[in-house]
PDB file of C-alpha atoms in Angstrom:
ATOM      1  CA  MET S   1      92.330 114.274  87.538  1.00 71.00           C
ATOM      2  CA  THR S   2      92.297 110.638  86.214  1.00 82.00           C
ATOM      3  CA  PRO S   3      93.929 110.391  82.687  1.00 88.00           C
ATOM      4  CA  THR S   4      91.342 109.030  80.057  1.00 88.00           C
ATOM      5  CA  ALA S   5      92.260 106.269  77.712  1.00 89.00           C
ATOM      6  CA  LYS S   6      92.675 108.911  74.916  1.00 90.00           C
ATOM      7  CA  ASP S   7      95.047 110.794  77.307  1.00 91.00           C
ATOM      8  CA  ASP S   8      97.071 107.708  77.777  1.00 93.00           C
ATOM      9  CA  ALA S   9      97.081 106.824  74.122  1.00 92.00           C
ATOM     10  CA  ASP S  10      98.267 110.273  73.153  1.00 93.00           C
ATOM     11  CA  LEU S  11     101.123 110.160  75.767  1.00 95.00           C
ATOM     12  CA  VAL S  12     102.256 106.777  74.631  1.00 94.00           C
ATOM     13  CA  ARG S  13     102.325 107.781  71.151  1.00 94.00           C
ATOM     14  CA  ARG S  14     104.695 110.768  72.007  1.00 95.00           C
ATOM     15  CA  LEU S  15     106.761 108.564  74.116  1.00 95.00           C
ATOM     16  CA  ARG S  16     107.154 106.080  71.306  1.00 94.00           C
ATOM     17  CA  ASP S  17     108.047 108.962  69.002  1.00 93.00           C
ATOM     18  CA  GLY S  18     110.909 109.650  71.414  1.00 93.00           C
ATOM     19  CA  GLU S  19     109.577 112.838  72.784  1.00 95.00           C
ATOM     20  CA  GLU S  20     111.904 113.374  75.916  1.00 95.00           C
ATOM     21  CA  ALA S  21     109.865 116.334  77.263  1.00 96.00           C
ATOM     22  CA  ALA S  22     106.917 114.085  77.524  1.00 96.00           C
ATOM     23  CA  PHE S  23     108.975 111.296  79.202  1.00 97.00           C
ATOM     24  CA  ARG S  24     110.474 113.742  81.629  1.00 97.00           C
ATOM     25  CA  ASP S  25     106.957 115.056  82.649  1.00 95.00           C
ATOM     26  CA  LEU S  26     105.789 111.470  83.151  1.00 96.00           C
ATOM     27  CA  VAL S  27     108.792 110.673  85.406  1.00 97.00           C
ATOM     28  CA  ARG S  28     108.274 113.844  87.561  1.00 96.00           C
ATOM     29  CA  SER S  29     104.542 113.448  87.794  1.00 94.00           C
ATOM     30  CA  SER S  30     104.666 109.760  88.660  1.00 95.00           C
ATOM     31  CA  HIS S  31     107.541 110.009  91.173  1.00 95.00           C
ATOM     32  CA  ARG S  32     105.576 110.381  94.367  1.00 94.00           C
ATOM     33  CA  ALA S  33     103.259 107.602  93.541  1.00 94.00           C
ATOM     34  CA  LEU S  34     105.924 105.202  92.594  1.00 96.00           C
ATOM     35  CA  VAL S  35     107.994 105.879  95.494  1.00 95.00           C
ATOM     36  CA  GLY S  36     104.986 105.636  97.792  1.00 92.00           C
ATOM     37  CA  VAL S  37     104.290 102.169  96.484  1.00 94.00           C
ATOM     38  CA  ALA S  38     107.915 100.946  96.585  1.00 94.00           C
ATOM     39  CA  LEU S  39     108.286 102.096 100.124  1.00 91.00           C
ATOM     40  CA  ALA S  40     105.483  99.699 101.280  1.00 90.00           C
ATOM     41  CA  TYR S  41     107.764  96.839 100.010  1.00 91.00           C
ATOM     42  CA  VAL S  42     111.416  97.935 100.581  1.00 92.00           C
ATOM     43  CA  GLY S  43     111.304 100.070 103.654  1.00 80.00           C
ATOM     44  CA  SER S  44     113.801 102.721 102.946  1.00 89.00           C
ATOM     45  CA  HIS S  45     113.681 105.762 100.765  1.00 90.00           C
ATOM     46  CA  ALA S  46     116.950 105.035  99.067  1.00 92.00           C
ATOM     47  CA  ALA S  47     115.879 101.580  98.232  1.00 93.00           C
ATOM     48  CA  ALA S  48     112.527 102.786  96.959  1.00 94.00           C
ATOM     49  CA  GLU S  49     114.294 105.208  94.484  1.00 94.00           C
ATOM     50  CA  GLU S  50     116.465 102.401  93.308  1.00 94.00           C
ATOM     51  CA  VAL S  51     113.338 100.275  92.542  1.00 96.00           C
ATOM     52  CA  VAL S  52     111.724 103.292  90.747  1.00 96.00           C
ATOM     53  CA  GLN S  53     114.979 103.735  88.663  1.00 96.00           C
ATOM     54  CA  GLU S  54     114.736 100.054  87.849  1.00 96.00           C
ATOM     55  CA  THR S  55     111.047 100.434  86.907  1.00 97.00           C
ATOM     56  CA  TRP S  56     111.769 103.257  84.362  1.00 97.00           C
ATOM     57  CA  THR S  57     114.398 101.132  82.673  1.00 96.00           C
ATOM     58  CA  ALA S  58     111.871  98.272  82.468  1.00 96.00           C
ATOM     59  CA  VAL S  59     109.097 100.822  81.199  1.00 97.00           C
ATOM     60  CA  VAL S  60     111.169 102.180  78.358  1.00 95.00           C
ATOM     61  CA  SER S  61     112.091  98.769  77.259  1.00 94.00           C
ATOM     62  CA  GLN S  62     108.456  97.416  77.283  1.00 94.00           C
ATOM     63  CA  LEU S  63     106.774 100.557  76.074  1.00 93.00           C
ATOM     64  CA  ASP S  64     105.945  99.043  72.654  1.00 91.00           C
ATOM     65  CA  ARG S  65     104.108  96.206  74.345  1.00 92.00           C
ATOM     66  CA  PHE S  66     101.611  98.631  76.239  1.00 93.00           C
ATOM     67  CA  GLU S  67      98.198  97.877  74.726  1.00 92.00           C
ATOM     68  CA  GLY S  68      96.034 100.126  76.701  1.00 90.00           C
ATOM     69  CA  ARG S  69      94.085  97.293  78.405  1.00 91.00           C
ATOM     70  CA  SER S  70      94.797  99.097  81.614  1.00 91.00           C
ATOM     71  CA  SER S  71      95.546 102.683  82.376  1.00 93.00           C
ATOM     72  CA  LEU S  72      99.263 103.675  81.802  1.00 95.00           C
ATOM     73  CA  ARG S  73      99.912 104.303  85.426  1.00 94.00           C
ATOM     74  CA  THR S  74      98.446 100.899  86.377  1.00 94.00           C
ATOM     75  CA  TRP S  75     100.684  99.391  83.875  1.00 96.00           C
ATOM     76  CA  ILE S  76     103.805 101.248  85.212  1.00 97.00           C
ATOM     77  CA  GLY S  77     102.523 100.447  88.754  1.00 96.00           C
ATOM     78  CA  ALA S  78     102.419  96.830  88.119  1.00 95.00           C
ATOM     79  CA  ILE S  79     105.989  96.828  86.691  1.00 96.00           C
ATOM     80  CA  LEU S  80     107.143  98.658  89.792  1.00 96.00           C
ATOM     81  CA  VAL S  81     105.252  96.125  92.134  1.00 95.00           C
ATOM     82  CA  ASN S  82     107.093  93.367  90.349  1.00 94.00           C
ATOM     83  CA  ARG S  83     110.497  94.922  90.808  1.00 95.00           C
ATOM     84  CA  ALA S  84     109.633  95.925  94.528  1.00 94.00           C
ATOM     85  CA  ARG S  85     108.472  92.340  95.414  1.00 92.00           C
ATOM     86  CA  THR S  86     111.681  90.957  93.997  1.00 92.00           C
ATOM     87  CA  ARG S  87     113.621  93.317  96.069  1.00 92.00           C
ATOM     88  CA  ALA S  88     111.544  92.544  99.198  1.00 90.00           C
ATOM     89  CA  VAL S  89     112.213  88.884  98.819  1.00 89.00           C
ATOM     90  CA  ARG S  90     115.780  89.335  98.296  1.00 88.00           C
ATOM     91  CA  ASP S  91     116.024  91.534 101.325  1.00 86.00           C
ATOM     92  CA  LYS S  92     113.900  88.815 103.265  1.00 83.00           C
ATOM     93  CA  ARG S  93     111.088  91.450 103.851  1.00 82.00           C
ATOM     94  CA  THR S  94     107.460  90.615 104.493  1.00 80.00           C
ATOM     95  CA  ILE S  95     105.354  91.318 101.320  1.00 80.00           C
ATOM     96  CA  PRO S  96     102.699  93.983 102.332  1.00 83.00           C
ATOM     97  CA  PHE S  97      99.015  93.874 101.309  1.00 82.00           C
ATOM     98  CA  SER S  98      98.880  90.089 101.297  1.00 75.00           C
ATOM     99  CA  SER S  99      96.333  90.433 104.220  1.00 73.00           C
ATOM    100  CA  LEU S 100      95.150  92.899 106.720  1.00 73.00           C
ATOM    101  CA  ALA S 101      96.780  92.899 110.163  1.00 72.00           C
ATOM    102  CA  PRO S 102      94.115  92.151 112.835  1.00 66.00           C
ATOM    103  CA  GLU S 103      94.374  95.666 114.321  1.00 68.00           C
ATOM    104  CA  GLU S 104      93.513  97.143 110.854  1.00 71.00           C
ATOM    105  CA  SER S 105      89.964  95.779 111.173  1.00 69.00           C
ATOM    106  CA  ALA S 106      89.240  97.268 114.635  1.00 75.00           C
ATOM    107  CA  ASP S 107      87.331 100.488 115.003  1.00 80.00           C
ATOM    108  CA  VAL S 108      89.260 103.816 114.437  1.00 81.00           C
ATOM    109  CA  GLU S 109      89.692 105.876 117.644  1.00 89.00           C
ATOM    110  CA  PRO S 110      87.382 103.796 119.807  1.00 89.00           C
ATOM    111  CA  GLU S 111      88.390 105.786 122.828  1.00 91.00           C
ATOM    112  CA  ARG S 112      86.442 108.784 121.587  1.00 93.00           C
ATOM    113  CA  PHE S 113      83.048 107.172 121.826  1.00 94.00           C
ATOM    114  CA  THR S 114      80.944 106.136 124.785  1.00 94.00           C
ATOM    115  CA  PRO S 115      79.926 102.434 125.150  1.00 93.00           C
ATOM    116  CA  GLY S 116      76.568 103.561 123.837  1.00 92.00           C
ATOM    117  CA  GLY S 117      78.171 104.699 120.558  1.00 93.00           C
ATOM    118  CA  VAL S 118      77.912 108.507 120.666  1.00 94.00           C
ATOM    119  CA  TRP S 119      80.915 110.919 120.901  1.00 95.00           C
ATOM    120  CA  GLY S 120      82.560 111.029 124.307  1.00 94.00           C
ATOM    121  CA  GLN S 121      85.107 113.400 122.974  1.00 94.00           C
ATOM    122  CA  PRO S 122      83.547 115.216 120.049  1.00 94.00           C
ATOM    123  CA  PRO S 123      85.781 116.559 117.320  1.00 93.00           C
ATOM    124  CA  ARG S 124      86.901 120.017 118.421  1.00 90.00           C
ATOM    125  CA  ARG S 125      85.302 122.686 116.328  1.00 81.00           C
ATOM    126  CA  ALA S 126      87.625 124.772 114.092  1.00 71.00           C
ATOM    127  CA  PRO S 127      87.610 128.454 114.649  1.00 64.00           C
ATOM    128  CA  ASP S 128      85.070 130.036 112.404  1.00 53.00           C
ATOM    129  CA  GLY S 129      86.260 132.466 109.676  1.00 51.00           C
ATOM    130  CA  PRO S 130      87.046 132.186 106.026  1.00 51.00           C
ATOM    131  CA  GLU S 131      90.308 130.396 105.221  1.00 64.00           C
ATOM    132  CA  ASP S 132      91.590 128.090 102.692  1.00 78.00           C
ATOM    133  CA  LEU S 133      93.494 125.559 104.698  1.00 74.00           C
ATOM    134  CA  ALA S 134      95.073 124.048 101.692  1.00 71.00           C
ATOM    135  CA  LEU S 135      96.870 127.314 100.933  1.00 71.00           C
ATOM    136  CA  ARG S 136      98.351 127.446 104.314  1.00 85.00           C
ATOM    137  CA  LYS S 137     101.919 126.042 104.507  1.00 88.00           C
ATOM    138  CA  GLU S 138     101.485 125.090 108.224  1.00 90.00           C
ATOM    139  CA  ALA S 139      98.480 123.003 107.468  1.00 91.00           C
ATOM    140  CA  ARG S 140     100.239 121.214 104.639  1.00 92.00           C
ATOM    141  CA  GLU S 141     103.150 120.501 106.772  1.00 93.00           C
ATOM    142  CA  ALA S 142     100.909 119.020 109.556  1.00 94.00           C
ATOM    143  CA  ILE S 143      99.187 116.676 107.129  1.00 95.00           C
ATOM    144  CA  ASP S 144     102.407 115.681 105.448  1.00 94.00           C
ATOM    145  CA  ARG S 145     104.024 115.058 108.890  1.00 95.00           C
ATOM    146  CA  GLU S 146     101.053 112.810 109.832  1.00 96.00           C
ATOM    147  CA  LEU S 147     101.106 111.105 106.422  1.00 94.00           C
ATOM    148  CA  GLN S 148     104.856 110.197 106.936  1.00 91.00           C
ATOM    149  CA  THR S 149     104.011 108.448 110.296  1.00 93.00           C
ATOM    150  CA  LEU S 150     101.063 106.272 108.860  1.00 93.00           C
ATOM    151  CA  PRO S 151     101.802 102.468 108.645  1.00 91.00           C
ATOM    152  CA  GLU S 152     103.276 101.915 105.217  1.00 90.00           C
ATOM    153  CA  THR S 153     100.220 100.230 103.766  1.00 91.00           C
ATOM    154  CA  GLN S 154      97.817 102.873 104.969  1.00 94.00           C
ATOM    155  CA  ARG S 155     100.246 105.619 103.669  1.00 94.00           C
ATOM    156  CA  THR S 156     100.494 104.012 100.233  1.00 94.00           C
ATOM    157  CA  VAL S 157      96.822 103.826  99.782  1.00 96.00           C
ATOM    158  CA  VAL S 158      96.185 107.353 100.919  1.00 96.00           C
ATOM    159  CA  VAL S 159      98.948 108.754  98.702  1.00 95.00           C
ATOM    160  CA  LEU S 160      97.656 106.954  95.734  1.00 95.00           C
ATOM    161  CA  ARG S 161      93.865 107.802  96.288  1.00 96.00           C
ATOM    162  CA  ASP S 162      93.868 111.053  98.022  1.00 95.00           C
ATOM    163  CA  VAL S 163      97.252 112.819  96.991  1.00 94.00           C
ATOM    164  CA  GLU S 164      97.719 111.408  93.376  1.00 93.00           C
ATOM    165  CA  GLY S 165      93.907 110.970  92.602  1.00 93.00           C
ATOM    166  CA  TRP S 166      94.291 107.223  91.547  1.00 95.00           C
ATOM    167  CA  THR S 167      90.778 105.366  91.287  1.00 95.00           C
ATOM    168  CA  SER S 168      89.877 102.527  93.622  1.00 96.00           C
ATOM    169  CA  GLU S 169      90.301 100.138  90.721  1.00 94.00           C
ATOM    170  CA  GLU S 170      93.772 101.219  89.856  1.00 94.00           C
ATOM    171  CA  VAL S 171      94.991 100.935  93.446  1.00 95.00           C
ATOM    172  CA  CYS S 172      93.384  97.519  93.927  1.00 95.00           C
ATOM    173  CA  ASN S 173      94.926  96.301  90.538  1.00 93.00           C
ATOM    174  CA  VAL S 174      98.347  97.591  91.246  1.00 94.00           C
ATOM    175  CA  LEU S 175      98.548  96.547  94.855  1.00 93.00           C
ATOM    176  CA  GLY S 176      96.730  93.334  94.584  1.00 92.00           C
ATOM    177  CA  VAL S 177      94.199  94.153  97.370  1.00 93.00           C
ATOM    178  CA  SER S 178      90.462  93.420  97.527  1.00 94.00           C
ATOM    179  CA  GLU S 179      88.192  96.564  97.372  1.00 95.00           C
ATOM    180  CA  THR S 180      87.124  95.920 100.935  1.00 94.00           C
ATOM    181  CA  ASN S 181      90.736  95.832 102.258  1.00 93.00           C
ATOM    182  CA  GLN S 182      91.621  98.915 100.155  1.00 95.00           C
ATOM    183  CA  ARG S 183      88.716 100.683 101.720  1.00 96.00           C
ATOM    184  CA  VAL S 184      89.721  99.774 105.348  1.00 95.00           C
ATOM    185  CA  LEU S 185      93.348 100.904 104.810  1.00 95.00           C
ATOM    186  CA  LEU S 186      92.048 104.134 103.252  1.00 97.00           C
ATOM    187  CA  HIS S 187      89.719 104.927 106.078  1.00 96.00           C
ATOM    188  CA  ARG S 188      92.148 104.330 108.739  1.00 95.00           C
ATOM    189  CA  GLY S 189      94.756 106.526 106.995  1.00 96.00           C
ATOM    190  CA  ARG S 190      92.138 109.250 106.331  1.00 97.00           C
ATOM    191  CA  MET S 191      90.873 109.377 109.905  1.00 96.00           C
ATOM    192  CA  ARG S 192      94.526 109.788 111.098  1.00 95.00           C
ATOM    193  CA  LEU S 193      94.821 112.817 108.714  1.00 96.00           C
ATOM    194  CA  ARG S 194      91.539 114.175 110.085  1.00 95.00           C
ATOM    195  CA  ALA S 195      92.724 113.895 113.622  1.00 94.00           C
ATOM    196  CA  ALA S 196      95.939 115.556 112.743  1.00 94.00           C
ATOM    197  CA  LEU S 197      94.063 118.511 111.197  1.00 93.00           C
ATOM    198  CA  GLU S 198      91.812 118.724 114.275  1.00 93.00           C
ATOM    199  CA  ARG S 199      95.005 118.881 116.516  1.00 93.00           C
ATOM    200  CA  PHE S 200      96.449 121.629 114.120  1.00 91.00           C
ATOM    201  CA  GLN S 201      93.292 123.765 114.243  1.00 89.00           C
ATOM    202  CA  ALA S 202      93.205 123.349 118.092  1.00 87.00           C
ATOM    203  CA  GLY S 203      96.848 124.746 118.196  1.00 84.00           C
ATOM    204  CA  ASP S 204      98.181 121.436 119.335  1.00 69.00           C
ATOM    205  CA  LEU S 205     100.707 120.943 116.465  1.00 56.00           C
TER     206      LEU S 205
ATOM    207  CA  MET V   1      70.240 102.563 113.337  1.00 74.00           C
ATOM    208  CA  PHE V   2      73.310 104.836 112.965  1.00 86.00           C
ATOM    209  CA  LEU V   3      74.892 106.542 116.034  1.00 94.00           C
ATOM    210  CA  CYS V   4      78.131 108.477 115.936  1.00 96.00           C
ATOM    211  CA  ARG V   5      80.538 105.793 116.274  1.00 95.00           C
ATOM    212  CA  LYS V   6      78.929 103.724 113.503  1.00 94.00           C
ATOM    213  CA  THR V   7      78.668 106.837 111.234  1.00 96.00           C
ATOM    214  CA  TYR V   8      82.334 107.707 111.881  1.00 95.00           C
ATOM    215  CA  GLN V   9      83.407 104.129 110.964  1.00 93.00           C
ATOM    216  CA  HIS V  10      81.461 104.069 107.779  1.00 94.00           C
ATOM    217  CA  MET V  11      82.357 107.534 106.302  1.00 96.00           C
ATOM    218  CA  THR V  12      84.884 106.044 103.740  1.00 96.00           C
ATOM    219  CA  ASP V  13      82.302 103.332 102.867  1.00 96.00           C
ATOM    220  CA  ALA V  14      79.727 105.929 102.148  1.00 97.00           C
ATOM    221  CA  ASP V  15      82.171 107.891 100.075  1.00 97.00           C
ATOM    222  CA  GLU V  16      83.294 104.896  98.120  1.00 97.00           C
ATOM    223  CA  GLY V  17      79.651 103.887  97.354  1.00 96.00           C
ATOM    224  CA  ALA V  18      79.861 100.796  99.527  1.00 96.00           C
ATOM    225  CA  LEU V  19      76.706 101.798 101.577  1.00 96.00           C
ATOM    226  CA  LYS V  20      73.381 101.106 100.026  1.00 95.00           C
ATOM    227  CA  GLY V  21      69.691 101.262 100.628  1.00 96.00           C
ATOM    228  CA  TRP V  22      68.539 101.827 104.320  1.00 95.00           C
ATOM    229  CA  THR V  23      72.114 101.712 105.628  1.00 95.00           C
ATOM    230  CA  LEU V  24      73.014 104.718 103.351  1.00 96.00           C
ATOM    231  CA  PHE V  25      69.679 106.370 104.361  1.00 96.00           C
ATOM    232  CA  TRP V  26      70.440 106.001 108.146  1.00 96.00           C
ATOM    233  CA  TYR V  27      74.146 107.175 107.590  1.00 97.00           C
ATOM    234  CA  ARG V  28      72.974 110.275 105.945  1.00 97.00           C
ATOM    235  CA  PHE V  29      70.114 110.863 108.376  1.00 97.00           C
ATOM    236  CA  HIS V  30      72.419 110.723 111.279  1.00 97.00           C
ATOM    237  CA  LEU V  31      74.997 113.078 109.575  1.00 96.00           C
ATOM    238  CA  SER V  32      72.285 115.607 108.974  1.00 96.00           C
ATOM    239  CA  THR V  33      71.091 115.547 112.609  1.00 96.00           C
ATOM    240  CA  CYS V  34      74.461 115.323 114.631  1.00 96.00           C
ATOM    241  CA  PRO V  35      76.541 118.492 114.791  1.00 95.00           C
ATOM    242  CA  HIS V  36      79.535 116.579 116.274  1.00 95.00           C
ATOM    243  CA  CYS V  37      79.513 114.208 113.206  1.00 96.00           C
ATOM    244  CA  ARG V  38      79.166 117.039 110.712  1.00 95.00           C
ATOM    245  CA  THR V  39      82.216 118.635 112.353  1.00 94.00           C
ATOM    246  CA  GLY V  40      84.264 115.450 112.010  1.00 94.00           C
ATOM    247  CA  ARG V  41      83.047 115.061 108.376  1.00 95.00           C
ATOM    248  CA  LYS V  42      84.098 118.836 107.611  1.00 93.00           C
ATOM    249  CA  GLN V  43      87.584 118.154 109.265  1.00 93.00           C
ATOM    250  CA  LEU V  44      87.875 114.975 107.054  1.00 95.00           C
ATOM    251  CA  LEU V  45      86.999 116.962 103.894  1.00 94.00           C
ATOM    252  CA  GLN V  46      89.462 119.667 104.834  1.00 92.00           C
ATOM    253  CA  SER V  47      92.276 117.246 105.599  1.00 94.00           C
ATOM    254  CA  LEU V  48      91.850 115.655 102.105  1.00 94.00           C
ATOM    255  CA  ALA V  49      91.845 119.054 100.419  1.00 93.00           C
ATOM    256  CA  VAL V  50      95.194 119.973 102.189  1.00 93.00           C
ATOM    257  CA  ALA V  51      96.617 116.530 101.261  1.00 94.00           C
ATOM    258  CA  ARG V  52      95.724 117.151  97.595  1.00 92.00           C
ATOM    259  CA  ALA V  53      97.625 120.519  97.767  1.00 91.00           C
ATOM    260  CA  LEU V  54     100.804 118.800  98.904  1.00 92.00           C
ATOM    261  CA  PRO V  55     103.703 119.931  96.810  1.00 90.00           C
ATOM    262  CA  ALA V  56     104.878 117.288  94.337  1.00 87.00           C
ATOM    263  CA  GLU V  57     107.987 115.229  95.495  1.00 88.00           C
ATOM    264  CA  GLU V  58     111.167 116.257  93.757  1.00 92.00           C
ATOM    265  CA  VAL V  59     112.813 113.564  91.479  1.00 95.00           C
ATOM    266  CA  PRO V  60     116.474 113.343  92.481  1.00 94.00           C
ATOM    267  CA  PRO V  61     118.469 114.296  89.453  1.00 94.00           C
ATOM    268  CA  ALA V  62     120.302 111.064  89.321  1.00 93.00           C
ATOM    269  CA  VAL V  63     117.082 109.220  89.115  1.00 93.00           C
ATOM    270  CA  GLU V  64     115.756 111.456  86.396  1.00 95.00           C
ATOM    271  CA  GLU V  65     118.945 111.439  84.421  1.00 95.00           C
ATOM    272  CA  ALA V  66     119.129 107.628  84.581  1.00 95.00           C
ATOM    273  CA  ALA V  67     115.557 107.220  83.356  1.00 96.00           C
ATOM    274  CA  LEU V  68     116.150 109.630  80.579  1.00 96.00           C
ATOM    275  CA  ALA V  69     119.379 107.904  79.547  1.00 96.00           C
ATOM    276  CA  ALA V  70     117.435 104.611  79.401  1.00 95.00           C
ATOM    277  CA  PHE V  71     114.605 106.406  77.378  1.00 96.00           C
ATOM    278  CA  ARG V  72     117.152 107.659  74.850  1.00 95.00           C
ATOM    279  CA  GLN V  73     118.807 104.324  74.430  1.00 93.00           C
ATOM    280  CA  SER V  74     115.601 102.476  73.972  1.00 91.00           C
ATOM    281  CA  ARG V  75     114.452 104.818  71.285  1.00 87.00           C
ATOM    282  CA  GLN V  76     117.880 104.725  69.450  1.00 85.00           C
ATOM    283  CA  LYS V  77     117.498 100.932  69.158  1.00 69.00           C
ATOM    284  CA  LEU V  78     114.442 101.189  67.039  1.00 57.00           C
TER     285      LEU V  78
END
């Protein structure tokens, strides 16, 4: 659920009052999103966690400057991206999200469609029967495995939007991408997850 | 006119509110008439539901403690 401006204001007040439990909860609830963004810039999990650690140091020192003009997580995300970019430049890595690679704009799974534009290999139907896939550990593992194999930019957008529930505006503001580019990355990542679930349901995974 | 490939390529655009007017109409029309595209859409929604249910990533104790230490120090300075 997206925190409201009031939720943010309440949390920031508690943080400014020195409430450690609130800060600990914030660190824990933000970890996956922040590591996900950092990974797109720095390439290794260890480096991403270092960037996240630096980010928290910066966040607590700048807390009194948060004015609520953006959501708290956008503000924290922007601090992290600054840190991550600095680290990427230092490590001579390419800055992600500056533009889409040409292959990102191509059709997704074109081989599954006929030249006429209809399904040549239709999605395999899942077996009928009541089941809540989200509750099944194997299904979650299959989706998580696919998520880890996505290109970094797609993974970051899918994690922020679909796992962490960030809004499109928050993602675009933090990553510095256009709405259109964000949608392209999201679509490609989502369709990879769909295909992974299809293989899982067909017993291929 | 929306056939399967176009419908598939525009699913996220539709979900994000980027399709309008007749484009949106034909997208929805095709989805309502094509069982294959409906299967694909159902799988997409299921995969997103599974993604939302992924367990939270554990914060390494060293990262959490370092963050807390910085927090305590910043509040003491005030």
